[in-house]
Short mmCIF file of C-alpha atoms and ligand atoms in Angstrom, two decimals:
data_model
loop_
_atom_site.label_atom_id
_atom_site.label_comp_id
_atom_site.label_asym_id
_atom_site.label_seq_id
_atom_site.Cartn_x
_atom_site.Cartn_y
_atom_site.Cartn_z
CA MET A 1 0.13 0.17 0.03
CA THR A 2 1.19 3.12 -0.76
CA ALA A 3 1.17 6.18 1.57
CA THR A 4 -0.92 8.96 0.86
CA ALA A 5 0.10 12.52 0.89
CA PRO A 6 -1.51 14.72 3.86
CA THR A 7 -4.10 16.79 2.51
CA ARG A 8 -3.42 20.52 2.11
CA PRO A 9 -5.94 22.74 4.03
CA THR A 10 -6.93 24.08 0.68
CA THR A 11 -6.42 27.32 1.80
CA ALA A 12 -8.06 29.14 -2.09
CA PRO A 13 -10.54 32.16 -1.97
CA PRO A 14 -13.77 30.84 -2.87
CA THR A 15 -14.40 31.35 -6.31
CA THR A 16 -18.11 32.50 -6.14
CA LEU A 17 -18.11 35.68 -4.47
CA LEU A 18 -22.44 35.95 -4.57
CA ASP A 19 -24.73 33.10 -4.52
CA PHE A 20 -28.71 33.82 -4.20
CA ARG A 21 -30.69 31.02 -4.41
CA ASP A 22 -34.45 31.21 -4.71
CA VAL A 23 -34.61 34.87 -3.79
CA ALA A 24 -37.44 36.70 -3.44
CA MET A 25 -37.77 40.12 -2.01
CA GLN A 26 -41.17 41.53 -0.80
CA PHE A 27 -41.71 44.92 1.27
CA ASP A 28 -44.02 45.76 3.37
CA ASN A 29 -46.37 47.93 1.18
CA GLY A 30 -47.22 44.43 -0.49
CA VAL A 31 -44.82 45.37 -3.30
CA THR A 32 -43.14 42.17 -4.80
CA ALA A 33 -39.91 43.01 -6.32
CA LEU A 34 -38.29 39.84 -6.54
CA GLU A 35 -38.98 36.61 -6.87
CA HIS A 36 -37.72 33.33 -7.52
CA VAL A 37 -33.86 34.45 -8.36
CA ASP A 38 -31.68 32.72 -9.37
CA LEU A 39 -28.12 33.99 -9.66
CA THR A 40 -23.74 33.42 -8.67
CA VAL A 41 -21.20 36.05 -10.04
CA GLN A 42 -18.02 33.72 -10.71
CA ARG A 43 -14.21 35.30 -10.19
CA GLY A 44 -13.39 36.73 -13.29
CA GLU A 45 -16.85 36.89 -13.68
CA PHE A 46 -18.72 40.13 -15.31
CA VAL A 47 -22.70 40.23 -14.98
CA THR A 48 -24.59 42.72 -16.15
CA VAL A 49 -28.52 42.10 -14.85
CA VAL A 50 -31.27 44.19 -18.01
CA GLY A 51 -34.19 45.01 -17.14
CA PRO A 52 -37.55 46.89 -17.51
CA SER A 53 -37.68 50.38 -14.57
CA GLY A 54 -39.54 49.07 -11.70
CA CYS A 55 -38.65 45.44 -11.71
CA GLY A 56 -36.29 45.16 -8.46
CA LYS A 57 -33.37 45.31 -10.30
CA SER A 58 -31.51 48.13 -7.46
CA THR A 59 -33.37 45.57 -4.90
CA LEU A 60 -30.76 42.80 -6.13
CA LEU A 61 -28.17 45.13 -5.49
CA ARG A 62 -28.64 46.63 -2.39
CA ILE A 63 -30.15 42.42 -0.45
CA ALA A 64 -25.79 42.09 -2.19
CA SER A 65 -24.10 44.36 -0.58
CA GLY A 66 -26.18 43.73 2.36
CA LEU A 67 -28.31 47.16 2.90
CA GLU A 68 -31.84 45.33 2.42
CA THR A 69 -32.35 41.33 3.15
CA ALA A 70 -34.48 39.39 1.55
CA SER A 71 -37.75 37.86 2.62
CA THR A 72 -37.27 34.42 1.73
CA GLY A 73 -34.36 32.90 -0.49
CA SER A 74 -30.66 32.25 0.44
CA ALA A 75 -28.73 35.63 -0.62
CA GLN A 76 -25.02 34.26 0.37
CA VAL A 77 -22.15 36.96 -0.21
CA SER A 78 -18.93 35.07 0.33
CA THR A 79 -16.35 38.70 0.38
CA SER A 80 -16.77 41.96 3.34
CA ARG A 81 -14.69 43.77 0.24
CA ILE A 82 -18.07 45.00 -2.08
CA GLY A 83 -17.95 48.57 -4.01
CA TYR A 84 -21.06 50.32 -3.85
CA VAL A 85 -21.18 52.70 -7.05
CA PHE A 86 -24.53 54.99 -7.65
CA GLN A 87 -26.46 56.39 -10.65
CA ASP A 88 -25.92 59.84 -8.43
CA ALA A 89 -21.83 60.35 -8.04
CA THR A 90 -22.83 61.34 -4.71
CA LEU A 91 -19.77 63.50 -4.02
CA LEU A 92 -19.73 65.76 -0.91
CA PRO A 93 -19.85 69.14 -2.33
CA TRP A 94 -17.27 71.00 0.09
CA ARG A 95 -14.47 67.66 -0.37
CA SER A 96 -11.70 68.22 -3.76
CA VAL A 97 -11.73 64.72 -5.34
CA THR A 98 -8.63 63.78 -3.12
CA LYS A 99 -10.42 63.86 -0.09
CA ASN A 100 -14.11 62.90 -1.65
CA VAL A 101 -11.69 59.53 -2.65
CA GLU A 102 -10.10 59.37 0.13
CA LEU A 103 -14.08 58.97 2.77
CA LEU A 104 -14.43 55.82 2.70
CA ALA A 105 -11.40 54.29 3.90
CA GLU A 106 -11.13 57.47 6.20
CA LEU A 107 -14.29 55.91 7.73
CA HIS A 108 -12.76 52.78 8.06
CA GLY A 109 -10.43 54.31 10.05
CA ASP A 110 -6.84 53.87 7.86
CA SER A 111 -4.15 56.89 8.69
CA LYS A 112 -3.93 59.06 6.66
CA GLU A 113 -1.40 58.41 5.30
CA GLU A 114 -3.07 55.39 4.13
CA ARG A 115 -5.51 56.56 2.63
CA ARG A 116 -3.41 59.67 1.29
CA ARG A 117 -1.86 56.90 -0.90
CA LYS A 118 -4.82 54.48 -1.44
CA ALA A 119 -7.00 58.03 -3.02
CA ALA A 120 -4.10 58.67 -5.19
CA ASP A 121 -3.34 55.65 -6.00
CA ALA A 122 -7.43 54.92 -7.29
CA ILE A 123 -7.18 59.21 -8.71
CA GLU A 124 -4.16 57.36 -11.53
CA LEU A 125 -5.90 54.57 -12.02
CA VAL A 126 -8.61 55.90 -13.27
CA GLY A 127 -7.47 59.04 -14.83
CA LEU A 128 -8.06 61.80 -12.97
CA GLY A 129 -4.92 62.50 -11.70
CA GLY A 130 -4.32 67.05 -12.04
CA PHE A 131 -7.49 67.23 -11.00
CA GLU A 132 -6.81 66.38 -7.16
CA SER A 133 -8.17 70.01 -5.73
CA SER A 134 -11.30 70.40 -8.02
CA LEU A 135 -14.58 70.77 -6.23
CA PRO A 136 -17.00 68.41 -7.49
CA LYS A 137 -19.01 71.55 -8.78
CA GLN A 138 -15.73 72.31 -11.41
CA LEU A 139 -16.10 68.53 -12.17
CA SER A 140 -17.39 67.17 -16.03
CA GLY A 141 -20.65 64.04 -15.53
CA GLY A 142 -17.73 62.07 -16.51
CA MET A 143 -15.34 62.89 -14.00
CA LYS A 144 -18.14 62.82 -10.83
CA MET A 145 -18.44 59.15 -12.58
CA ARG A 146 -14.83 58.02 -12.38
CA THR A 147 -13.86 60.33 -8.14
CA SER A 148 -16.91 58.09 -7.10
CA LEU A 149 -15.28 54.60 -9.23
CA ALA A 150 -12.20 56.04 -7.58
CA ARG A 151 -13.52 56.34 -4.16
CA SER A 152 -15.07 52.68 -4.55
CA LEU A 153 -11.61 51.22 -5.74
CA THR A 154 -10.41 52.41 -2.34
CA LEU A 155 -11.89 49.54 -0.56
CA ASP A 156 -9.58 47.02 -3.43
CA PRO A 157 -13.20 45.81 -3.65
CA GLU A 158 -13.63 41.82 -4.42
CA LEU A 159 -17.73 42.24 -5.62
CA PHE A 160 -17.75 45.55 -7.63
CA LEU A 161 -21.31 46.82 -7.98
CA PHE A 162 -22.48 48.49 -10.35
CA ASP A 163 -26.28 50.03 -10.16
CA GLU A 164 -26.34 51.84 -13.68
CA PRO A 165 -23.67 54.44 -12.87
CA PHE A 166 -23.06 55.95 -16.96
CA GLY A 167 -26.81 56.30 -17.32
CA ALA A 168 -27.49 59.99 -17.43
CA LEU A 169 -23.57 60.53 -19.59
CA ASP A 170 -24.30 61.47 -23.15
CA GLU A 171 -22.78 58.53 -25.56
CA ILE A 172 -19.28 58.56 -25.61
CA THR A 173 -18.26 59.46 -22.39
CA ARG A 174 -20.01 56.63 -21.54
CA GLU A 175 -17.90 54.31 -24.32
CA ARG A 176 -15.09 55.78 -22.73
CA LEU A 177 -16.60 55.07 -19.21
CA ASN A 178 -16.92 52.03 -20.24
CA ASP A 179 -13.71 51.01 -21.53
CA GLU A 180 -12.37 52.24 -18.76
CA LEU A 181 -14.62 50.76 -16.57
CA LEU A 182 -13.50 47.16 -18.85
CA LYS A 183 -9.42 47.91 -18.17
CA LEU A 184 -9.64 48.12 -14.10
CA PHE A 185 -11.76 45.29 -14.15
CA THR A 186 -9.23 43.03 -16.30
CA GLU A 187 -6.32 44.55 -14.08
CA GLN A 188 -7.95 45.39 -10.11
CA GLN A 189 -9.39 41.95 -11.26
CA PHE A 190 -12.70 42.44 -9.33
CA ALA A 191 -16.17 40.54 -9.76
CA GLY A 192 -18.93 43.05 -11.16
CA LEU A 193 -22.79 43.25 -10.81
CA PHE A 194 -23.40 45.73 -13.17
CA ILE A 195 -27.53 47.50 -14.07
CA THR A 196 -28.22 49.05 -17.02
CA HIS A 197 -30.41 50.20 -19.48
CA SER A 198 -28.20 49.60 -21.98
CA VAL A 199 -27.93 46.94 -23.98
CA SER A 200 -25.52 47.69 -26.21
CA GLU A 201 -23.49 48.79 -23.62
CA ALA A 202 -24.78 45.33 -20.65
CA VAL A 203 -23.48 43.40 -23.82
CA TYR A 204 -20.31 45.42 -24.31
CA LEU A 205 -19.18 45.13 -21.27
CA SER A 206 -19.69 41.93 -19.73
CA THR A 207 -18.80 38.74 -19.45
CA ARG A 208 -22.68 37.47 -19.55
CA VAL A 209 -25.96 39.30 -19.53
CA VAL A 210 -28.52 38.18 -17.35
CA VAL A 211 -31.90 39.05 -18.87
CA MET A 212 -35.06 40.22 -16.40
CA SER A 213 -38.45 40.53 -16.27
CA GLY A 214 -41.12 43.50 -15.24
CA ARG A 215 -42.04 43.27 -12.03
CA PRO A 216 -41.70 40.33 -9.99
CA GLY A 217 -38.62 40.23 -11.37
CA HIS A 218 -37.45 37.17 -12.00
CA ILE A 219 -34.64 36.19 -14.51
CA VAL A 220 -36.70 35.38 -18.22
CA GLN A 221 -32.53 34.54 -20.02
CA THR A 222 -29.38 33.71 -19.75
CA PHE A 223 -26.45 34.73 -21.97
CA ASP A 224 -22.42 33.86 -22.10
CA VAL A 225 -20.70 36.99 -24.72
CA PRO A 226 -18.43 35.11 -26.00
CA PHE A 227 -15.81 37.89 -26.75
CA PRO A 228 -12.97 37.30 -24.88
CA MET A 229 -11.38 39.87 -22.62
CA PRO A 230 -9.86 42.55 -22.60
CA ARG A 231 -12.26 44.05 -25.19
CA ASP A 232 -11.82 45.55 -28.09
CA PRO A 233 -14.01 48.82 -28.85
CA ASP A 234 -14.71 47.66 -32.81
CA ILE A 235 -16.25 44.84 -31.17
CA ARG A 236 -19.42 46.79 -31.50
CA TYR A 237 -19.28 47.74 -34.91
CA THR A 238 -19.64 44.04 -35.73
CA THR A 239 -22.55 41.41 -37.12
CA GLU A 240 -21.94 39.46 -33.83
CA PHE A 241 -21.95 42.09 -31.47
CA ALA A 242 -25.56 42.94 -33.38
CA GLU A 243 -26.89 39.96 -33.21
CA LEU A 244 -26.42 39.57 -29.64
CA VAL A 245 -27.60 42.46 -29.04
CA GLY A 246 -30.53 42.05 -31.20
CA GLU A 247 -30.91 38.49 -28.88
CA VAL A 248 -30.76 40.67 -25.52
CA SER A 249 -33.57 43.11 -26.42
CA HIS A 250 -35.45 40.42 -27.48
CA ALA A 251 -35.89 38.31 -24.84
CA LEU A 252 -36.57 41.58 -23.21
CA ARG A 253 -39.12 42.39 -24.87
CA GLU A 254 -40.01 39.53 -24.52
CA GLY A 255 -40.63 39.53 -20.93
CA HIS A 256 -42.08 42.41 -20.24
CA HIS A 257 -45.40 42.28 -20.07
P1 ADP B 301 -35.71 49.14 -11.46
O1 ADP B 301 -33.97 49.15 -9.92
O2 ADP B 301 -35.36 47.56 -11.59
O3 ADP B 301 -36.65 50.22 -11.06
P2 ADP B 301 -36.03 48.77 -7.65
O4 ADP B 301 -35.69 47.44 -6.96
O5 ADP B 301 -35.92 50.00 -7.31
O6 ADP B 301 -36.44 48.48 -9.21
O7 ADP B 301 -37.46 48.48 -6.89
C1 ADP B 301 -38.31 47.57 -7.29
C2 ADP B 301 -39.90 47.72 -6.39
O8 ADP B 301 -39.51 47.88 -5.75
C3 ADP B 301 -40.31 49.28 -7.29
O9 ADP B 301 -41.72 49.01 -8.01
C4 ADP B 301 -40.16 49.95 -6.04
O10 ADP B 301 -40.99 51.01 -5.89
C5 ADP B 301 -40.32 49.37 -4.85
N1 ADP B 301 -39.52 49.95 -3.83
C6 ADP B 301 -38.26 49.38 -3.29
N2 ADP B 301 -37.88 49.54 -2.75
C7 ADP B 301 -38.67 49.50 -1.78
C8 ADP B 301 -39.44 50.15 -0.49
N3 ADP B 301 -38.02 50.03 0.21
N4 ADP B 301 -40.41 49.75 0.24
C9 ADP B 301 -40.95 49.29 -1.23
N5 ADP B 301 -41.16 49.47 -2.08
C10 ADP B 301 -39.88 49.36 -2.08
#
């Protein structure tokens, strides 16, 4: 008989960062926002959720972040390093870019030196170098979103939640920020859960697109996006891309009742 090598304790971090099983959300006023939602997000995935307004997408993110508790089902998130970016940049108007970006590290209790370093790194990552002392009112919409992104990046998130962050931006700025977000995704290696109303944005950013029905929101269809990362911006103009956008849009219309 051969001796078996002692098994080593596994130190590998979990690959499933978010695991929702049969999640439902019913509010006290009787509104059912979500029902029978099964959704996982693995390391290395960027999952985008599209669905009609009011179907429960923001509720889904709030449950993922721990701000809200699901009424029924199991909603597991296996990391505490969660970034959260909202549609509104939610910057403090009296604070400079640097001071806004430092905010979460400050709340976390990091030393002044540590938060300065984290903020400087994050500002560099989002391409806001040179604007450190600017106030929010001096920034464009795109720059405000970059500041908001940088603020969450200081947490070094493993799971990054995005609630339609680029919805209010013009097309060109949105495309540019999509490219920069993809670059961050490949370099920083967080997993993403992203909400948008734009099907082409969903297909461009994601490794997987999840289509939700009208309220109560449930998942009607899931699409794996076959285009490799890092993504070539020009795929947006290919037939394959247009076909997938068409299929997702079709599923969205079918599920909208
Ligand atoms: P979406 O992000 O898809 O537009 P939401 O998750 O914001 O949808 O909301 C889903 C539904 O749940 C909406 O009808 C909304 O009015 C309702 N809702 C959201 N939060 C609450 C709450 N705290 N109390 C009661 N109803 C809510």
